[in-house]
Amino acid sequence: MNKTRGQRTALNTVGVLVAILFAFPTYWLLTSAFKPSTDLLTPAYDLVPLHFTLDNFVSAWQKPGFLAHLTNSLIVTVGAVLCSLVAGVLAAFPLARLRFRGRKGFLLLVLIAQMAPLEALLIPMFLLMQDAGLLNQLPSLLLVYFAFTLPFTVWTLRGFVQGIPYELEEAAMVDGCGRFAAFRRVVLPLLGPGIVATSVFAFITAWNEFLYALVFMRDKDKQTLPVWLSTFKTVFGTDWGGITAASVMYALPALIFFLIVQRKLVSGATAGALKG
């Protein structure tokens, strides 16, 4: 009994230490955002801000391009997530329920596409968009983010569909529903937690992307927030106070989205996303 209690205490202690280790960078970012720039450059770092200020947030908000870049990020990210969810659901259902020639090969291609490094696809994507005349346009960036998030969406949603008993669809079809009606009335409502969980990871992937937004969008008014964050570093130095405040503002939309869907996310994360 004492041995078991001691093991639990040790595991809990290790868990707390690991949580503190991972949470400290976020805490450092938050505290730095409320410190004057002079305090950020001192050798001794205070864990608690001694001189509280909102000047960093004011300067970041007033920096040219914030609202335009925020709008661009929301357009391409939300658009890519919605497109990948629609296409992912329509692809995941037949991959999970139907048996057809080439199914395993198609799944292998989806897995390979998911494993491909984004940097390796930069030049082919650039040449493709250049030939199509889509460079320096938000739809081109939306299409790229859609292509990046789709393999993960298809693969994950397929596991969620497999976790839904097929007998429920059969019962609906016995009652007179066609296959599509059974999918719409039975499978799709039960797929809600999986859709939410998948959308969160797709949103984070598209929201944090920097390289393609920098290369594809040549006009500053068409770039996204990650590119805007890089403007705080110039040849004259880095505005550490401004960049920490801007980073907090940059993280808010993703945090708000997570808080809205977090109840569904908890159930969706354990509902069979790793199955099959």
mmCIF file of C-alpha atoms in Angstrom:
data_model
loop_
_atom_site.group_PDB
_atom_site.id
_atom_site.type_symbol
_atom_site.label_atom_id
_atom_site.label_comp_id
_atom_site.label_asym_id
_atom_site.label_seq_id
_atom_site.Cartn_x
_atom_site.Cartn_y
_atom_site.Cartn_z
ATOM 1 C CA MET A 1 0.000 0.000 0.000
ATOM 2 C CA ASN A 2 2.766 2.409 0.966
ATOM 3 C CA LYS A 3 4.714 1.377 -2.114
ATOM 4 C CA THR A 4 1.766 2.137 -4.377
ATOM 5 C CA ARG A 5 1.217 5.485 -2.687
ATOM 6 C CA GLY A 6 4.899 6.304 -3.062
ATOM 7 C CA GLN A 7 4.797 5.444 -6.771
ATOM 8 C CA ARG A 8 1.770 7.685 -7.276
ATOM 9 C CA THR A 9 3.474 10.513 -5.432
ATOM 10 C CA ALA A 10 6.587 10.134 -7.561
ATOM 11 C CA LEU A 11 4.562 10.029 -10.783
ATOM 12 C CA ASN A 12 2.535 13.069 -9.747
ATOM 13 C CA THR A 13 5.721 14.957 -8.900
ATOM 14 C CA VAL A 14 7.243 14.111 -12.268
ATOM 15 C CA GLY A 15 3.991 15.136 -13.994
ATOM 16 C CA VAL A 16 3.948 18.494 -12.224
ATOM 17 C CA LEU A 17 7.591 19.140 -13.122
ATOM 18 C CA VAL A 18 6.972 18.271 -16.773
ATOM 19 C CA ALA A 19 3.880 20.534 -16.820
ATOM 20 C CA ILE A 20 5.916 23.410 -15.357
ATOM 21 C CA LEU A 21 8.676 22.805 -17.901
ATOM 22 C CA PHE A 22 6.268 23.005 -20.839
ATOM 23 C CA ALA A 23 4.224 25.891 -19.382
ATOM 24 C CA PHE A 24 7.203 28.102 -18.529
ATOM 25 C CA PRO A 25 7.812 29.425 -22.103
ATOM 26 C CA THR A 26 4.180 30.549 -22.246
ATOM 27 C CA TYR A 27 4.506 32.197 -18.834
ATOM 28 C CA TRP A 28 7.743 33.875 -19.932
ATOM 29 C CA LEU A 29 6.005 35.213 -23.047
ATOM 30 C CA LEU A 30 3.061 36.604 -21.069
ATOM 31 C CA THR A 31 5.189 38.291 -18.417
ATOM 32 C CA SER A 32 7.549 39.741 -21.025
ATOM 33 C CA ALA A 33 4.615 41.263 -22.895
ATOM 34 C CA PHE A 34 3.757 43.377 -19.835
ATOM 35 C CA LYS A 35 7.318 44.549 -19.143
ATOM 36 C CA PRO A 36 8.995 47.711 -20.450
ATOM 37 C CA SER A 37 11.592 47.082 -23.124
ATOM 38 C CA THR A 38 14.345 48.273 -20.785
ATOM 39 C CA ASP A 39 13.509 45.500 -18.296
ATOM 40 C CA LEU A 40 13.662 42.885 -21.044
ATOM 41 C CA LEU A 41 17.253 43.792 -21.891
ATOM 42 C CA THR A 42 18.599 43.559 -18.331
ATOM 43 C CA PRO A 43 20.767 40.511 -17.455
ATOM 44 C CA ALA A 44 18.634 39.674 -14.402
ATOM 45 C CA TYR A 45 15.190 38.425 -15.413
ATOM 46 C CA ASP A 46 12.305 38.957 -12.986
ATOM 47 C CA LEU A 47 9.727 36.197 -13.013
ATOM 48 C CA VAL A 48 7.068 38.715 -11.963
ATOM 49 C CA PRO A 49 6.923 42.083 -13.782
ATOM 50 C CA LEU A 50 8.095 44.833 -11.432
ATOM 51 C CA HIS A 51 7.008 47.618 -13.795
ATOM 52 C CA PHE A 52 3.663 46.678 -15.330
ATOM 53 C CA THR A 53 2.862 48.356 -18.658
ATOM 54 C CA LEU A 54 0.494 48.033 -21.620
ATOM 55 C CA ASP A 55 2.674 50.069 -23.958
ATOM 56 C CA ASN A 56 3.842 46.948 -25.804
ATOM 57 C CA PHE A 57 0.273 46.006 -26.712
ATOM 58 C CA VAL A 58 -0.516 49.556 -27.778
ATOM 59 C CA SER A 59 2.530 49.731 -30.049
ATOM 60 C CA ALA A 60 1.811 46.291 -31.511
ATOM 61 C CA TRP A 61 -1.847 47.209 -32.165
ATOM 62 C CA GLN A 62 -0.854 50.478 -33.806
ATOM 63 C CA LYS A 63 1.871 48.900 -35.921
ATOM 64 C CA PRO A 64 0.883 49.187 -39.594
ATOM 65 C CA GLY A 65 -0.750 46.155 -41.114
ATOM 66 C CA PHE A 66 -2.008 44.316 -38.041
ATOM 67 C CA LEU A 67 -5.722 44.260 -38.921
ATOM 68 C CA ALA A 68 -5.031 43.554 -42.607
ATOM 69 C CA HIS A 69 -2.720 40.653 -41.795
ATOM 70 C CA LEU A 70 -5.175 39.332 -39.199
ATOM 71 C CA THR A 71 -7.956 39.389 -41.781
ATOM 72 C CA ASN A 72 -5.767 37.571 -44.310
ATOM 73 C CA SER A 73 -4.833 34.893 -41.777
ATOM 74 C CA LEU A 74 -8.464 34.325 -40.820
ATOM 75 C CA ILE A 75 -9.573 34.095 -44.457
ATOM 76 C CA VAL A 76 -6.983 31.554 -45.563
ATOM 77 C CA THR A 77 -7.018 29.525 -42.338
ATOM 78 C CA VAL A 78 -10.785 29.261 -41.872
ATOM 79 C CA GLY A 79 -11.280 28.707 -45.603
ATOM 80 C CA ALA A 80 -8.670 25.942 -45.734
ATOM 81 C CA VAL A 81 -10.092 24.219 -42.637
ATOM 82 C CA LEU A 82 -13.660 24.301 -43.959
ATOM 83 C CA CYS A 83 -12.613 22.987 -47.378
ATOM 84 C CA SER A 84 -10.494 20.213 -45.860
ATOM 85 C CA LEU A 85 -13.312 19.172 -43.512
ATOM 86 C CA VAL A 86 -15.865 18.946 -46.331
ATOM 87 C CA ALA A 87 -13.516 17.040 -48.627
ATOM 88 C CA GLY A 88 -12.144 14.978 -45.737
ATOM 89 C CA VAL A 89 -15.571 13.805 -44.578
ATOM 90 C CA LEU A 90 -16.616 12.886 -48.120
ATOM 91 C CA ALA A 91 -13.369 10.942 -48.647
ATOM 92 C CA ALA A 92 -13.165 9.340 -45.190
ATOM 93 C CA PHE A 93 -16.628 7.764 -45.335
ATOM 94 C CA PRO A 94 -16.070 5.559 -48.426
ATOM 95 C CA LEU A 95 -12.533 4.739 -47.294
ATOM 96 C CA ALA A 96 -13.890 3.461 -43.979
ATOM 97 C CA ARG A 97 -17.087 1.770 -45.166
ATOM 98 C CA LEU A 98 -16.557 0.587 -48.753
ATOM 99 C CA ARG A 99 -14.209 -2.019 -50.181
ATOM 100 C CA PHE A 100 -13.035 -1.120 -53.685
ATOM 101 C CA ARG A 101 -10.032 -1.750 -55.886
ATOM 102 C CA GLY A 102 -7.130 0.561 -55.124
ATOM 103 C CA ARG A 103 -8.388 1.462 -51.632
ATOM 104 C CA LYS A 104 -5.197 0.409 -49.817
ATOM 105 C CA GLY A 105 -3.035 2.132 -52.408
ATOM 106 C CA PHE A 106 -5.008 5.338 -52.009
ATOM 107 C CA LEU A 107 -4.628 5.153 -48.216
ATOM 108 C CA LEU A 108 -0.890 4.690 -48.675
ATOM 109 C CA LEU A 109 -0.753 7.793 -50.875
ATOM 110 C CA VAL A 110 -2.652 9.772 -48.223
ATOM 111 C CA LEU A 111 -0.171 8.650 -45.574
ATOM 112 C CA ILE A 112 2.816 9.532 -47.775
ATOM 113 C CA ALA A 113 1.346 12.960 -48.510
ATOM 114 C CA GLN A 114 0.911 13.535 -44.790
ATOM 115 C CA MET A 115 4.538 12.594 -44.106
ATOM 116 C CA ALA A 116 6.018 14.785 -46.851
ATOM 117 C CA PRO A 117 7.970 17.771 -45.447
ATOM 118 C CA LEU A 118 6.440 21.114 -46.378
ATOM 119 C CA GLU A 119 9.817 22.626 -47.263
ATOM 120 C CA ALA A 120 10.422 19.989 -49.944
ATOM 121 C CA LEU A 121 7.214 21.010 -51.727
ATOM 122 C CA LEU A 122 7.920 24.748 -51.767
ATOM 123 C CA ILE A 123 9.553 24.950 -55.213
ATOM 124 C CA PRO A 124 7.047 22.648 -57.011
ATOM 125 C CA MET A 125 4.145 24.524 -55.405
ATOM 126 C CA PHE A 126 5.665 27.870 -56.350
ATOM 127 C CA LEU A 127 6.166 26.865 -59.989
ATOM 128 C CA LEU A 128 2.657 25.427 -60.158
ATOM 129 C CA MET A 129 1.072 28.593 -58.787
ATOM 130 C CA GLN A 130 3.258 30.737 -61.020
ATOM 131 C CA ASP A 131 2.146 28.863 -64.153
ATOM 132 C CA ALA A 132 -1.480 29.152 -63.029
ATOM 133 C CA GLY A 133 -1.110 32.897 -62.398
ATOM 134 C CA LEU A 134 -2.120 32.543 -58.737
ATOM 135 C CA LEU A 135 0.918 34.018 -57.040
ATOM 136 C CA ASN A 136 0.344 36.977 -54.732
ATOM 137 C CA GLN A 137 -3.330 36.061 -54.321
ATOM 138 C CA LEU A 138 -5.053 34.815 -51.172
ATOM 139 C CA PRO A 139 -6.860 31.957 -52.989
ATOM 140 C CA SER A 140 -3.491 30.430 -53.879
ATOM 141 C CA LEU A 141 -2.443 30.402 -50.221
ATOM 142 C CA LEU A 142 -5.823 28.961 -49.270
ATOM 143 C CA LEU A 143 -5.340 26.148 -51.800
ATOM 144 C CA VAL A 144 -1.867 25.388 -50.430
ATOM 145 C CA TYR A 145 -3.120 25.213 -46.839
ATOM 146 C CA PHE A 146 -6.017 23.056 -48.016
ATOM 147 C CA ALA A 147 -3.550 20.665 -49.651
ATOM 148 C CA PHE A 148 -1.474 20.504 -46.457
ATOM 149 C CA THR A 149 -4.373 19.849 -44.081
ATOM 150 C CA LEU A 150 -6.380 17.472 -46.276
ATOM 151 C CA PRO A 151 -4.266 14.267 -45.851
ATOM 152 C CA PHE A 152 -4.331 14.550 -42.070
ATOM 153 C CA THR A 153 -8.055 15.280 -42.138
ATOM 154 C CA VAL A 154 -8.861 12.283 -44.334
ATOM 155 C CA TRP A 155 -6.685 9.887 -42.349
ATOM 156 C CA THR A 156 -8.030 11.005 -38.970
ATOM 157 C CA LEU A 157 -11.700 11.191 -39.921
ATOM 158 C CA ARG A 158 -11.474 7.718 -41.433
ATOM 159 C CA GLY A 159 -10.596 6.406 -37.979
ATOM 160 C CA PHE A 160 -13.556 8.220 -36.441
ATOM 161 C CA VAL A 161 -15.942 6.806 -39.048
ATOM 162 C CA GLN A 162 -14.650 3.303 -38.350
ATOM 163 C CA GLY A 163 -15.409 3.862 -34.678
ATOM 164 C CA ILE A 164 -19.127 4.340 -35.437
ATOM 165 C CA PRO A 165 -20.995 0.983 -35.467
ATOM 166 C CA TYR A 166 -22.114 0.039 -38.962
ATOM 167 C CA GLU A 167 -25.272 -1.480 -37.476
ATOM 168 C CA LEU A 168 -26.626 2.029 -36.921
ATOM 169 C CA GLU A 169 -26.464 2.723 -40.651
ATOM 170 C CA GLU A 170 -28.020 -0.634 -41.442
ATOM 171 C CA ALA A 171 -30.909 0.092 -39.099
ATOM 172 C CA ALA A 172 -31.479 3.453 -40.795
ATOM 173 C CA MET A 173 -31.425 1.847 -44.254
ATOM 174 C CA VAL A 174 -33.892 -0.820 -43.095
ATOM 175 C CA ASP A 175 -36.200 2.014 -42.049
ATOM 176 C CA GLY A 176 -36.115 3.367 -45.605
ATOM 177 C CA CYS A 177 -33.073 5.647 -45.728
ATOM 178 C CA GLY A 178 -30.644 5.462 -48.613
ATOM 179 C CA ARG A 179 -26.915 5.270 -47.974
ATOM 180 C CA PHE A 180 -26.428 9.029 -48.249
ATOM 181 C CA ALA A 181 -29.468 9.722 -46.037
ATOM 182 C CA ALA A 182 -28.168 7.255 -43.446
ATOM 183 C CA PHE A 183 -24.786 8.984 -43.563
ATOM 184 C CA ARG A 184 -26.369 12.426 -43.153
ATOM 185 C CA ARG A 185 -28.788 11.470 -40.379
ATOM 186 C CA VAL A 186 -26.770 8.884 -38.448
ATOM 187 C CA VAL A 187 -23.037 9.062 -39.144
ATOM 188 C CA LEU A 188 -22.570 12.808 -39.522
ATOM 189 C CA PRO A 189 -24.079 13.755 -36.108
ATOM 190 C CA LEU A 190 -21.982 11.088 -34.370
ATOM 191 C CA LEU A 191 -18.919 12.332 -36.244
ATOM 192 C CA GLY A 192 -19.155 15.747 -34.560
ATOM 193 C CA PRO A 193 -16.416 15.205 -31.924
ATOM 194 C CA GLY A 194 -14.072 13.849 -34.591
ATOM 195 C CA ILE A 195 -14.719 16.812 -36.865
ATOM 196 C CA VAL A 196 -14.000 19.211 -34.000
ATOM 197 C CA ALA A 197 -10.780 17.453 -32.990
ATOM 198 C CA THR A 198 -9.577 17.350 -36.588
ATOM 199 C CA SER A 199 -10.473 20.993 -37.201
ATOM 200 C CA VAL A 200 -8.377 22.122 -34.215
ATOM 201 C CA PHE A 201 -5.203 20.470 -35.504
ATOM 202 C CA ALA A 202 -5.873 21.656 -39.061
ATOM 203 C CA PHE A 203 -6.480 25.195 -37.792
ATOM 204 C CA ILE A 204 -3.198 25.250 -35.861
ATOM 205 C CA THR A 205 -1.278 23.915 -38.863
ATOM 206 C CA ALA A 206 -2.626 26.575 -41.223
ATOM 207 C CA TRP A 207 -2.559 29.400 -38.665
ATOM 208 C CA ASN A 208 1.130 28.964 -37.818
ATOM 209 C CA GLU A 209 2.422 28.536 -41.381
ATOM 210 C CA PHE A 210 5.084 31.114 -42.279
ATOM 211 C CA LEU A 211 7.249 30.032 -45.216
ATOM 212 C CA TYR A 212 4.610 29.783 -47.958
ATOM 213 C CA ALA A 213 2.935 33.007 -46.875
ATOM 214 C CA LEU A 214 6.291 34.772 -47.119
ATOM 215 C CA VAL A 215 7.207 33.366 -50.551
ATOM 216 C CA PHE A 216 3.790 33.418 -52.260
ATOM 217 C CA MET A 217 2.537 36.788 -51.012
ATOM 218 C CA ARG A 218 4.798 39.561 -52.330
ATOM 219 C CA ASP A 219 2.517 42.466 -51.424
ATOM 220 C CA LYS A 220 2.680 43.297 -47.727
ATOM 221 C CA ASP A 221 -1.061 43.923 -47.527
ATOM 222 C CA LYS A 222 -1.704 40.309 -48.604
ATOM 223 C CA GLN A 223 0.624 38.602 -46.120
ATOM 224 C CA THR A 224 -0.466 36.801 -42.956
ATOM 225 C CA LEU A 225 0.184 37.366 -39.259
ATOM 226 C CA PRO A 226 3.261 35.083 -38.977
ATOM 227 C CA VAL A 227 4.966 37.212 -41.634
ATOM 228 C CA TRP A 228 3.823 40.389 -39.852
ATOM 229 C CA LEU A 229 5.515 39.166 -36.659
ATOM 230 C CA SER A 230 8.862 39.084 -38.467
ATOM 231 C CA THR A 231 8.648 42.849 -39.078
ATOM 232 C CA PHE A 232 9.512 43.522 -35.416
ATOM 233 C CA LYS A 233 13.076 42.477 -36.206
ATOM 234 C CA THR A 234 14.928 45.035 -38.336
ATOM 235 C CA VAL A 235 18.503 46.000 -39.114
ATOM 236 C CA PHE A 236 18.337 48.384 -36.152
ATOM 237 C CA GLY A 237 17.527 45.630 -33.671
ATOM 238 C CA THR A 238 14.566 43.673 -32.321
ATOM 239 C CA ASP A 239 11.640 45.221 -30.515
ATOM 240 C CA TRP A 240 11.350 42.505 -27.875
ATOM 241 C CA GLY A 241 8.498 44.154 -26.016
ATOM 242 C CA GLY A 242 6.497 44.627 -29.186
ATOM 243 C CA ILE A 243 7.141 41.134 -30.506
ATOM 244 C CA THR A 244 6.117 39.458 -27.231
ATOM 245 C CA ALA A 245 2.897 41.495 -27.072
ATOM 246 C CA ALA A 246 2.226 40.799 -30.742
ATOM 247 C CA SER A 247 2.813 37.079 -30.140
ATOM 248 C CA VAL A 248 0.195 37.099 -27.380
ATOM 249 C CA MET A 249 -2.257 38.862 -29.704
ATOM 250 C CA TYR A 250 -1.377 36.393 -32.449
ATOM 251 C CA ALA A 251 -2.178 33.427 -30.199
ATOM 252 C CA LEU A 252 -5.579 34.774 -29.088
ATOM 253 C CA PRO A 253 -7.655 33.632 -32.129
ATOM 254 C CA ALA A 254 -6.355 30.064 -31.832
ATOM 255 C CA LEU A 255 -6.957 30.137 -28.074
ATOM 256 C CA ILE A 256 -10.505 31.431 -28.511
ATOM 257 C CA PHE A 257 -11.233 28.768 -31.121
ATOM 258 C CA PHE A 258 -9.905 26.096 -28.774
ATOM 259 C CA LEU A 259 -12.013 27.333 -25.850
ATOM 260 C CA ILE A 260 -15.141 27.265 -28.007
ATOM 261 C CA VAL A 261 -14.672 23.640 -29.067
ATOM 262 C CA GLN A 262 -12.746 22.233 -26.098
ATOM 263 C CA ARG A 263 -15.673 20.174 -24.761
ATOM 264 C CA LYS A 264 -16.071 18.387 -28.070
ATOM 265 C CA LEU A 265 -12.301 18.119 -28.400
ATOM 266 C CA VAL A 266 -11.897 16.105 -25.191
ATOM 267 C CA SER A 267 -14.423 13.494 -26.292
ATOM 268 C CA GLY A 268 -13.182 13.503 -29.873
ATOM 269 C CA ALA A 269 -9.536 12.966 -28.958
ATOM 270 C CA THR A 270 -10.406 9.598 -27.381
ATOM 271 C CA ALA A 271 -13.141 8.474 -29.771
ATOM 272 C CA GLY A 272 -11.042 6.382 -32.112
ATOM 273 C CA ALA A 273 -8.881 8.765 -34.110
ATOM 274 C CA LEU A 274 -6.021 6.270 -34.037
ATOM 275 C CA LYS A 275 -8.096 3.301 -35.112
ATOM 276 C CA GLY A 276 -7.331 1.439 -38.338
#
